[in-house]
Amino acid sequence: VRRGVAARIGNPEQGLRCDTRTLASLATSPVAWFDNTPQPDGTASACAPWFAADGELAGAVLGVRRVYEGNERRGVRHLETNLVRLVAETITSGVARREQEASAARRRGLIELAFSRPVAERIERDADLLRGQSRDVSVLFADLREFSRRFHTQAEGGLGAVVADELLGEVMDALSDVIAEHNGHLIDYYGDGLAAMWNAPLDQPEHTLLAARTAIACD
């Protein structure tokens, strides 16, 4: 409601309407309510708010009754209001669940940028694995020999910016694959190099051997 009030009536030809002032009133009192006394045109309504994941009022479910031939009932009953409230609460629950799922997916994606899928799944089950701890690790630093000199000497037959960028991307992908094959974890890319580690956050008894084999494979 703070962002503006809008309403959509799917079948206006049936005479249904929505008073946006009714929806706007929820901004000051976001609770379900109903009309026990019909309006002059015979319509009556029940309204219930639904909320975003952060608890902010996001919209409302509005039920409208109008008098027509074959249905002379007037006003809205408590049971009907509870139905409207149930629909609104279902929307609120659905929005919260979608936000939780999206947040979990974003977190999983960030974790998988640094760790393999099996390790990422372990971390999801036990977030304490990411807590600070003291342990021995094996770290690998690798970069491209004389890459900067070759890149910066285009006038003297160097690689050139476009070719250099393509080559760097291909080499970093290849090195990353080798690290993953040896159960290593990428720490970061920097310029024309990268860093990886073993024995964190999970125990890897042969971490020194794994790092050495990776270095040989990257040569």
PDB file of N, CA and C in Angstrom, residues 78-161:
ATOM      1  N   HIS A  78     -19.674 -13.977   8.949  1.00  0.00           N
ATOM      2  CA  HIS A  78     -18.366 -14.235   9.575  1.00  0.00           C
ATOM      3  C   HIS A  78     -17.630 -15.372   8.860  1.00  0.00           C
ATOM      4  N   LEU A  79     -18.342 -16.435   8.509  1.00  0.00           N
ATOM      5  CA  LEU A  79     -17.704 -17.578   7.850  1.00  0.00           C
ATOM      6  C   LEU A  79     -17.095 -17.165   6.519  1.00  0.00           C
ATOM      7  N   GLU A  80     -17.779 -16.319   5.787  1.00  0.00           N
ATOM      8  CA  GLU A  80     -17.260 -15.856   4.496  1.00  0.00           C
ATOM      9  C   GLU A  80     -16.038 -14.967   4.683  1.00  0.00           C
ATOM     10  N   THR A  81     -16.065 -14.171   5.731  1.00  0.00           N
ATOM     11  CA  THR A  81     -14.897 -13.337   6.028  1.00  0.00           C
ATOM     12  C   THR A  81     -13.696 -14.214   6.378  1.00  0.00           C
ATOM     13  N   ASN A  82     -13.946 -15.285   7.128  1.00  0.00           N
ATOM     14  CA  ASN A  82     -12.856 -16.191   7.477  1.00  0.00           C
ATOM     15  C   ASN A  82     -12.266 -16.862   6.240  1.00  0.00           C
ATOM     16  N   LEU A  83     -13.097 -17.126   5.239  1.00  0.00           N
ATOM     17  CA  LEU A  83     -12.596 -17.700   3.997  1.00  0.00           C
ATOM     18  C   LEU A  83     -11.671 -16.717   3.293  1.00  0.00           C
ATOM     19  N   VAL A  84     -12.072 -15.443   3.229  1.00  0.00           N
ATOM     20  CA  VAL A  84     -11.224 -14.418   2.627  1.00  0.00           C
ATOM     21  C   VAL A  84      -9.924 -14.294   3.407  1.00  0.00           C
ATOM     22  N   ARG A  85     -10.013 -14.331   4.742  1.00  0.00           N
ATOM     23  CA  ARG A  85      -8.810 -14.249   5.575  1.00  0.00           C
ATOM     24  C   ARG A  85      -7.896 -15.442   5.315  1.00  0.00           C
ATOM     25  N   LEU A  86      -8.482 -16.633   5.150  1.00  0.00           N
ATOM     26  CA  LEU A  86      -7.685 -17.836   4.903  1.00  0.00           C
ATOM     27  C   LEU A  86      -6.928 -17.719   3.584  1.00  0.00           C
ATOM     28  N   VAL A  87      -7.587 -17.192   2.556  1.00  0.00           N
ATOM     29  CA  VAL A  87      -6.923 -17.004   1.265  1.00  0.00           C
ATOM     30  C   VAL A  87      -5.758 -16.028   1.410  1.00  0.00           C
ATOM     31  N   ALA A  88      -5.976 -14.922   2.133  1.00  0.00           N
ATOM     32  CA  ALA A  88      -4.916 -13.930   2.327  1.00  0.00           C
ATOM     33  C   ALA A  88      -3.747 -14.523   3.104  1.00  0.00           C
ATOM     34  N   GLU A  89      -4.033 -15.318   4.142  1.00  0.00           N
ATOM     35  CA  GLU A  89      -2.967 -15.941   4.920  1.00  0.00           C
ATOM     36  C   GLU A  89      -2.199 -16.959   4.089  1.00  0.00           C
ATOM     37  N   THR A  90      -2.894 -17.642   3.188  1.00  0.00           N
ATOM     38  CA  THR A  90      -2.228 -18.588   2.296  1.00  0.00           C
ATOM     39  C   THR A  90      -1.261 -17.860   1.363  1.00  0.00           C
ATOM     40  N   ILE A  91      -1.678 -16.701   0.858  1.00  0.00           N
ATOM     41  CA  ILE A  91      -0.793 -15.899   0.003  1.00  0.00           C
ATOM     42  C   ILE A  91       0.434 -15.450   0.797  1.00  0.00           C
ATOM     43  N   THR A  92       0.208 -14.979   2.028  1.00  0.00           N
ATOM     44  CA  THR A  92       1.326 -14.546   2.872  1.00  0.00           C
ATOM     45  C   THR A  92       2.319 -15.685   3.100  1.00  0.00           C
ATOM     46  N   SER A  93       1.792 -16.877   3.394  1.00  0.00           N
ATOM     47  CA  SER A  93       2.665 -18.036   3.616  1.00  0.00           C
ATOM     48  C   SER A  93       3.422 -18.395   2.346  1.00  0.00           C
ATOM     49  N   GLY A  94       2.737 -18.323   1.201  1.00  0.00           N
ATOM     50  CA  GLY A  94       3.388 -18.632  -0.064  1.00  0.00           C
ATOM     51  C   GLY A  94       4.497 -17.651  -0.404  1.00  0.00           C
ATOM     52  N   VAL A  95       4.261 -16.376  -0.153  1.00  0.00           N
ATOM     53  CA  VAL A  95       5.274 -15.356  -0.413  1.00  0.00           C
ATOM     54  C   VAL A  95       6.495 -15.590   0.476  1.00  0.00           C
ATOM     55  N   ALA A  96       6.261 -15.889   1.759  1.00  0.00           N
ATOM     56  CA  ALA A  96       7.370 -16.130   2.687  1.00  0.00           C
ATOM     57  C   ALA A  96       8.164 -17.362   2.267  1.00  0.00           C
ATOM     58  N   ARG A  97       7.444 -18.407   1.838  1.00  0.00           N
ATOM     59  CA  ARG A  97       8.135 -19.631   1.424  1.00  0.00           C
ATOM     60  C   ARG A  97       8.978 -19.389   0.175  1.00  0.00           C
ATOM     61  N   ARG A  98       8.444 -18.647  -0.775  1.00  0.00           N
ATOM     62  CA  ARG A  98       9.207 -18.343  -1.988  1.00  0.00           C
ATOM     63  C   ARG A  98      10.446 -17.515  -1.676  1.00  0.00           C
ATOM     64  N   GLU A  99      10.317 -16.577  -0.734  1.00  0.00           N
ATOM     65  CA  GLU A  99      11.469 -15.757  -0.354  1.00  0.00           C
ATOM     66  C   GLU A  99      12.534 -16.624   0.325  1.00  0.00           C
ATOM     67  N   GLN A 100      12.100 -17.538   1.172  1.00  0.00           N
ATOM     68  CA  GLN A 100      13.045 -18.431   1.838  1.00  0.00           C
ATOM     69  C   GLN A 100      13.754 -19.315   0.823  1.00  0.00           C
ATOM     70  N   GLU A 101      12.992 -19.831  -0.155  1.00  0.00           N
ATOM     71  CA  GLU A 101      13.591 -20.679  -1.176  1.00  0.00           C
ATOM     72  C   GLU A 101      14.573 -19.897  -2.035  1.00  0.00           C
ATOM     73  N   ALA A 102      14.197 -18.655  -2.383  1.00  0.00           N
ATOM     74  CA  ALA A 102      15.091 -17.822  -3.193  1.00  0.00           C
ATOM     75  C   ALA A 102      16.359 -17.476  -2.424  1.00  0.00           C
ATOM     76  N   SER A 103      16.199 -17.180  -1.117  1.00  0.00           N
ATOM     77  CA  SER A 103      17.365 -16.862  -0.299  1.00  0.00           C
ATOM     78  C   SER A 103      18.292 -18.069  -0.180  1.00  0.00           C
ATOM     79  N   ALA A 104      17.700 -19.248   0.001  1.00  0.00           N
ATOM     80  CA  ALA A 104      18.506 -20.464   0.099  1.00  0.00           C
ATOM     81  C   ALA A 104      19.227 -20.739  -1.214  1.00  0.00           C
ATOM     82  N   ALA A 105      18.538 -20.483  -2.337  1.00  0.00           N
ATOM     83  CA  ALA A 105      19.162 -20.712  -3.642  1.00  0.00           C
ATOM     84  C   ALA A 105      20.321 -19.746  -3.874  1.00  0.00           C
ATOM     85  N   ARG A 106      20.143 -18.479  -3.456  1.00  0.00           N
ATOM     86  CA  ARG A 106      21.227 -17.505  -3.598  1.00  0.00           C
ATOM     87  C   ARG A 106      22.421 -17.902  -2.738  1.00  0.00           C
ATOM     88  N   ARG A 107      22.138 -18.329  -1.518  1.00  0.00           N
ATOM     89  CA  ARG A 107      23.224 -18.738  -0.617  1.00  0.00           C
ATOM     90  C   ARG A 107      23.939 -19.967  -1.169  1.00  0.00           C
ATOM     91  N   ARG A 108      23.159 -20.919  -1.684  1.00  0.00           N
ATOM     92  CA  ARG A 108      23.759 -22.124  -2.258  1.00  0.00           C
ATOM     93  C   ARG A 108      24.635 -21.781  -3.450  1.00  0.00           C
ATOM     94  N   GLY A 109      24.167 -20.838  -4.269  1.00  0.00           N
ATOM     95  CA  GLY A 109      24.947 -20.436  -5.438  1.00  0.00           C
ATOM     96  C   GLY A 109      26.271 -19.806  -5.046  1.00  0.00           C
ATOM     97  N   LEU A 110      26.254 -18.980  -4.000  1.00  0.00           N
ATOM     98  CA  LEU A 110      27.496 -18.346  -3.542  1.00  0.00           C
ATOM     99  C   LEU A 110      28.469 -19.380  -2.990  1.00  0.00           C
ATOM    100  N   ILE A 111      27.932 -20.349  -2.249  1.00  0.00           N
ATOM    101  CA  ILE A 111      28.798 -21.378  -1.681  1.00  0.00           C
ATOM    102  C   ILE A 111      29.425 -22.217  -2.787  1.00  0.00           C
ATOM    103  N   GLU A 112      28.625 -22.536  -3.822  1.00  0.00           N
ATOM    104  CA  GLU A 112      29.129 -23.382  -4.897  1.00  0.00           C
ATOM    105  C   GLU A 112      30.131 -22.655  -5.783  1.00  0.00           C
ATOM    106  N   LEU A 113      30.216 -21.322  -5.660  1.00  0.00           N
ATOM    107  CA  LEU A 113      31.261 -20.603  -6.386  1.00  0.00           C
ATOM    108  C   LEU A 113      32.636 -20.920  -5.812  1.00  0.00           C
ATOM    109  N   ALA A 114      32.685 -21.250  -4.533  1.00  0.00           N
ATOM    110  CA  ALA A 114      33.965 -21.499  -3.877  1.00  0.00           C
ATOM    111  C   ALA A 114      34.229 -22.975  -3.600  1.00  0.00           C
ATOM    112  N   PHE A 115      33.147 -23.765  -3.461  1.00  0.00           N
ATOM    113  CA  PHE A 115      33.319 -25.162  -3.098  1.00  0.00           C
ATOM    114  C   PHE A 115      32.608 -26.070  -4.089  1.00  0.00           C
ATOM    115  N   SER A 116      33.043 -27.308  -4.136  1.00  0.00           N
ATOM    116  CA  SER A 116      32.389 -28.296  -4.991  1.00  0.00           C
ATOM    117  C   SER A 116      30.991 -28.572  -4.450  1.00  0.00           C
ATOM    118  N   ARG A 117      30.154 -29.171  -5.295  1.00  0.00           N
ATOM    119  CA  ARG A 117      28.772 -29.423  -4.883  1.00  0.00           C
ATOM    120  C   ARG A 117      28.677 -30.297  -3.628  1.00  0.00           C
ATOM    121  N   PRO A 118      29.444 -31.407  -3.519  1.00  0.00           N
ATOM    122  CA  PRO A 118      29.345 -32.212  -2.295  1.00  0.00           C
ATOM    123  C   PRO A 118      29.704 -31.422  -1.038  1.00  0.00           C
ATOM    124  N   VAL A 119      30.753 -30.588  -1.131  1.00  0.00           N
ATOM    125  CA  VAL A 119      31.141 -29.780   0.030  1.00  0.00           C
ATOM    126  C   VAL A 119      30.076 -28.725   0.322  1.00  0.00           C
ATOM    127  N   ALA A 120      29.541 -28.117  -0.724  1.00  0.00           N
ATOM    128  CA  ALA A 120      28.487 -27.111  -0.541  1.00  0.00           C
ATOM    129  C   ALA A 120      27.276 -27.714   0.153  1.00  0.00           C
ATOM    130  N   GLU A 121      26.932 -28.954  -0.205  1.00  0.00           N
ATOM    131  CA  GLU A 121      25.794 -29.615   0.436  1.00  0.00           C
ATOM    132  C   GLU A 121      26.084 -29.882   1.910  1.00  0.00           C
ATOM    133  N   ARG A 122      27.327 -30.238   2.238  1.00  0.00           N
ATOM    134  CA  ARG A 122      27.700 -30.433   3.635  1.00  0.00           C
ATOM    135  C   ARG A 122      27.589 -29.129   4.410  1.00  0.00           C
ATOM    136  N   ILE A 123      28.027 -28.042   3.798  1.00  0.00           N
ATOM    137  CA  ILE A 123      27.973 -26.739   4.455  1.00  0.00           C
ATOM    138  C   ILE A 123      26.531 -26.311   4.690  1.00  0.00           C
ATOM    139  N   GLU A 124      25.649 -26.618   3.726  1.00  0.00           N
ATOM    140  CA  GLU A 124      24.236 -26.281   3.900  1.00  0.00           C
ATOM    141  C   GLU A 124      23.647 -27.008   5.102  1.00  0.00           C
ATOM    142  N   ARG A 125      24.077 -28.246   5.300  1.00  0.00           N
ATOM    143  CA  ARG A 125      23.563 -29.025   6.432  1.00  0.00           C
ATOM    144  C   ARG A 125      24.201 -28.611   7.746  1.00  0.00           C
ATOM    145  N   ASP A 126      25.424 -28.086   7.676  1.00  0.00           N
ATOM    146  CA  ASP A 126      26.138 -27.710   8.901  1.00  0.00           C
ATOM    147  C   ASP A 126      26.877 -26.394   8.657  1.00  0.00           C
ATOM    148  N   ALA A 127      26.206 -25.278   8.944  1.00  0.00           N
ATOM    149  CA  ALA A 127      26.787 -23.953   8.703  1.00  0.00           C
ATOM    150  C   ALA A 127      27.995 -23.680   9.583  1.00  0.00           C
ATOM    151  N   ASP A 128      28.159 -24.443  10.673  1.00  0.00           N
ATOM    152  CA  ASP A 128      29.310 -24.232  11.556  1.00  0.00           C
ATOM    153  C   ASP A 128      30.630 -24.534  10.862  1.00  0.00           C
ATOM    154  N   LEU A 129      30.574 -25.233   9.743  1.00  0.00           N
ATOM    155  CA  LEU A 129      31.803 -25.539   8.999  1.00  0.00           C
ATOM    156  C   LEU A 129      32.491 -24.270   8.497  1.00  0.00           C
ATOM    157  N   LEU A 130      31.718 -23.191   8.369  1.00  0.00           N
ATOM    158  CA  LEU A 130      32.279 -21.930   7.874  1.00  0.00           C
ATOM    159  C   LEU A 130      32.765 -21.021   9.008  1.00  0.00           C
ATOM    160  N   ARG A 131      32.620 -21.469  10.227  1.00  0.00           N
ATOM    161  CA  ARG A 131      33.108 -20.665  11.349  1.00  0.00           C
ATOM    162  C   ARG A 131      34.635 -20.646  11.353  1.00  0.00           C
ATOM    163  N   GLY A 132      35.200 -19.570  11.875  1.00  0.00           N
ATOM    164  CA  GLY A 132      36.650 -19.453  11.928  1.00  0.00           C
ATOM    165  C   GLY A 132      37.273 -20.561  12.761  1.00  0.00           C
ATOM    166  N   GLN A 133      38.355 -21.112  12.285  1.00  0.00           N
ATOM    167  CA  GLN A 133      39.037 -22.178  13.005  1.00  0.00           C
ATOM    168  C   GLN A 133      40.503 -22.198  12.604  1.00  0.00           C
ATOM    169  N   SER A 134      41.318 -22.778  13.463  1.00  0.00           N
ATOM    170  CA  SER A 134      42.751 -22.883  13.200  1.00  0.00           C
ATOM    171  C   SER A 134      43.056 -24.297  12.732  1.00  0.00           C
ATOM    172  N   ARG A 135      43.671 -24.417  11.552  1.00  0.00           N
ATOM    173  CA  ARG A 135      44.023 -25.728  11.016  1.00  0.00           C
ATOM    174  C   ARG A 135      45.118 -25.579   9.975  1.00  0.00           C
ATOM    175  N   ASP A 136      45.835 -26.659   9.718  1.00  0.00           N
ATOM    176  CA  ASP A 136      46.858 -26.670   8.673  1.00  0.00           C
ATOM    177  C   ASP A 136      46.182 -26.816   7.318  1.00  0.00           C
ATOM    178  N   VAL A 137      46.612 -26.016   6.357  1.00  0.00           N
ATOM    179  CA  VAL A 137      46.074 -26.108   5.002  1.00  0.00           C
ATOM    180  C   VAL A 137      47.228 -26.095   4.002  1.00  0.00           C
ATOM    181  N   SER A 138      46.961 -26.615   2.842  1.00  0.00           N
ATOM    182  CA  SER A 138      47.892 -26.516   1.726  1.00  0.00           C
ATOM    183  C   SER A 138      47.316 -25.530   0.732  1.00  0.00           C
ATOM    184  N   VAL A 139      48.116 -24.561   0.321  1.00  0.00           N
ATOM    185  CA  VAL A 139      47.649 -23.499  -0.571  1.00  0.00           C
ATOM    186  C   VAL A 139      48.465 -23.520  -1.856  1.00  0.00           C
ATOM    187  N   LEU A 140      47.773 -23.370  -2.964  1.00  0.00           N
ATOM    188  CA  LEU A 140      48.419 -23.329  -4.279  1.00  0.00           C
ATOM    189  C   LEU A 140      48.205 -21.955  -4.903  1.00  0.00           C
ATOM    190  N   PHE A 141      49.287 -21.314  -5.339  1.00  0.00           N
ATOM    191  CA  PHE A 141      49.209 -20.073  -6.101  1.00  0.00           C
ATOM    192  C   PHE A 141      49.735 -20.368  -7.506  1.00  0.00           C
ATOM    193  N   ALA A 142      48.991 -19.986  -8.494  1.00  0.00           N
ATOM    194  CA  ALA A 142      49.415 -20.241  -9.870  1.00  0.00           C
ATOM    195  C   ALA A 142      49.112 -19.027 -10.732  1.00  0.00           C
ATOM    196  N   ASP A 143      50.061 -18.655 -11.586  1.00  0.00           N
ATOM    197  CA  ASP A 143      49.802 -17.578 -12.536  1.00  0.00           C
ATOM    198  C   ASP A 143      50.515 -17.903 -13.851  1.00  0.00           C
ATOM    199  N   LEU A 144      50.247 -17.090 -14.880  1.00  0.00           N
ATOM    200  CA  LEU A 144      50.807 -17.340 -16.202  1.00  0.00           C
ATOM    201  C   LEU A 144      52.166 -16.652 -16.324  1.00  0.00           C
ATOM    202  N   ARG A 145      53.154 -17.415 -16.648  1.00  0.00           N
ATOM    203  CA  ARG A 145      54.515 -16.892 -16.761  1.00  0.00           C
ATOM    204  C   ARG A 145      54.593 -15.861 -17.896  1.00  0.00           C
ATOM    205  N   GLU A 146      55.110 -14.674 -17.582  1.00  0.00           N
ATOM    206  CA  GLU A 146      55.359 -13.594 -18.533  1.00  0.00           C
ATOM    207  C   GLU A 146      54.082 -13.103 -19.240  1.00  0.00           C
ATOM    208  N   PHE A 147      52.929 -13.376 -18.633  1.00  0.00           N
ATOM    209  CA  PHE A 147      51.675 -12.963 -19.275  1.00  0.00           C
ATOM    210  C   PHE A 147      51.590 -11.437 -19.375  1.00  0.00           C
ATOM    211  N   SER A 148      51.948 -10.738 -18.285  1.00  0.00           N
ATOM    212  CA  SER A 148      51.845  -9.274 -18.294  1.00  0.00           C
ATOM    213  C   SER A 148      52.746  -8.664 -19.363  1.00  0.00           C
ATOM    214  N   ARG A 149      53.974  -9.191 -19.487  1.00  0.00           N
ATOM    215  CA  ARG A 149      54.895  -8.653 -20.493  1.00  0.00           C
ATOM    216  C   ARG A 149      54.356  -8.876 -21.905  1.00  0.00           C
ATOM    217  N   ARG A 150      53.827 -10.066 -22.140  1.00  0.00           N
ATOM    218  CA  ARG A 150      53.291 -10.352 -23.471  1.00  0.00           C
ATOM    219  C   ARG A 150      52.065  -9.508 -23.774  1.00  0.00           C
ATOM    220  N   PHE A 151      51.258  -9.260 -22.753  1.00  0.00           N
ATOM    221  CA  PHE A 151      50.046  -8.474 -22.950  1.00  0.00           C
ATOM    222  C   PHE A 151      50.363  -7.010 -23.222  1.00  0.00           C
ATOM    223  N   HIS A 152      51.338  -6.458 -22.510  1.00  0.00           N
ATOM    224  CA  HIS A 152      51.626  -5.031 -22.606  1.00  0.00           C
ATOM    225  C   HIS A 152      52.560  -4.665 -23.761  1.00  0.00           C
ATOM    226  N   THR A 153      52.958  -5.619 -24.558  1.00  0.00           N
ATOM    227  CA  THR A 153      53.871  -5.309 -25.668  1.00  0.00           C
ATOM    228  C   THR A 153      53.199  -5.572 -27.010  1.00  0.00           C
ATOM    229  N   GLN A 154      51.972  -5.101 -27.121  1.00  0.00           N
ATOM    230  CA  GLN A 154      51.232  -5.310 -28.371  1.00  0.00           C
ATOM    231  C   GLN A 154      51.962  -4.691 -29.555  1.00  0.00           C
ATOM    232  N   ALA A 155      52.537  -3.531 -29.339  1.00  0.00           N
ATOM    233  CA  ALA A 155      53.231  -2.854 -30.445  1.00  0.00           C
ATOM    234  C   ALA A 155      54.459  -3.637 -30.899  1.00  0.00           C
ATOM    235  N   GLU A 156      54.951  -4.489 -30.024  1.00  0.00           N
ATOM    236  CA  GLU A 156      56.145  -5.273 -30.360  1.00  0.00           C
ATOM    237  C   GLU A 156      55.780  -6.736 -30.653  1.00  0.00           C
ATOM    238  N   GLY A 157      54.564  -6.936 -31.103  1.00  0.00           N
ATOM    239  CA  GLY A 157      54.142  -8.290 -31.432  1.00  0.00           C
ATOM    240  C   GLY A 157      53.518  -9.038 -30.278  1.00  0.00           C
ATOM    241  N   GLY A 158      52.959  -8.296 -29.304  1.00  0.00           N
ATOM    242  CA  GLY A 158      52.320  -8.938 -28.159  1.00  0.00           C
ATOM    243  C   GLY A 158      50.975  -9.544 -28.535  1.00  0.00           C
ATOM    244  N   LEU A 159      50.267 -10.072 -27.542  1.00  0.00           N
ATOM    245  CA  LEU A 159      49.020 -10.774 -27.801  1.00  0.00           C
ATOM    246  C   LEU A 159      47.892  -9.845 -28.222  1.00  0.00           C
ATOM    247  N   GLY A 160      47.819  -8.669 -27.639  1.00  0.00           N
ATOM    248  CA  GLY A 160      46.676  -7.797 -27.875  1.00  0.00           C
ATOM    249  C   GLY A 160      45.593  -8.064 -26.857  1.00  0.00           C
ATOM    250  N   ALA A 161      44.799  -7.061 -26.570  1.00  0.00           N
ATOM    251  CA  ALA A 161      43.831  -7.148 -25.475  1.00  0.00           C
ATOM    252  C   ALA A 161      42.804  -8.248 -25.682  1.00  0.00           C
TER     253      ALA A 161
END
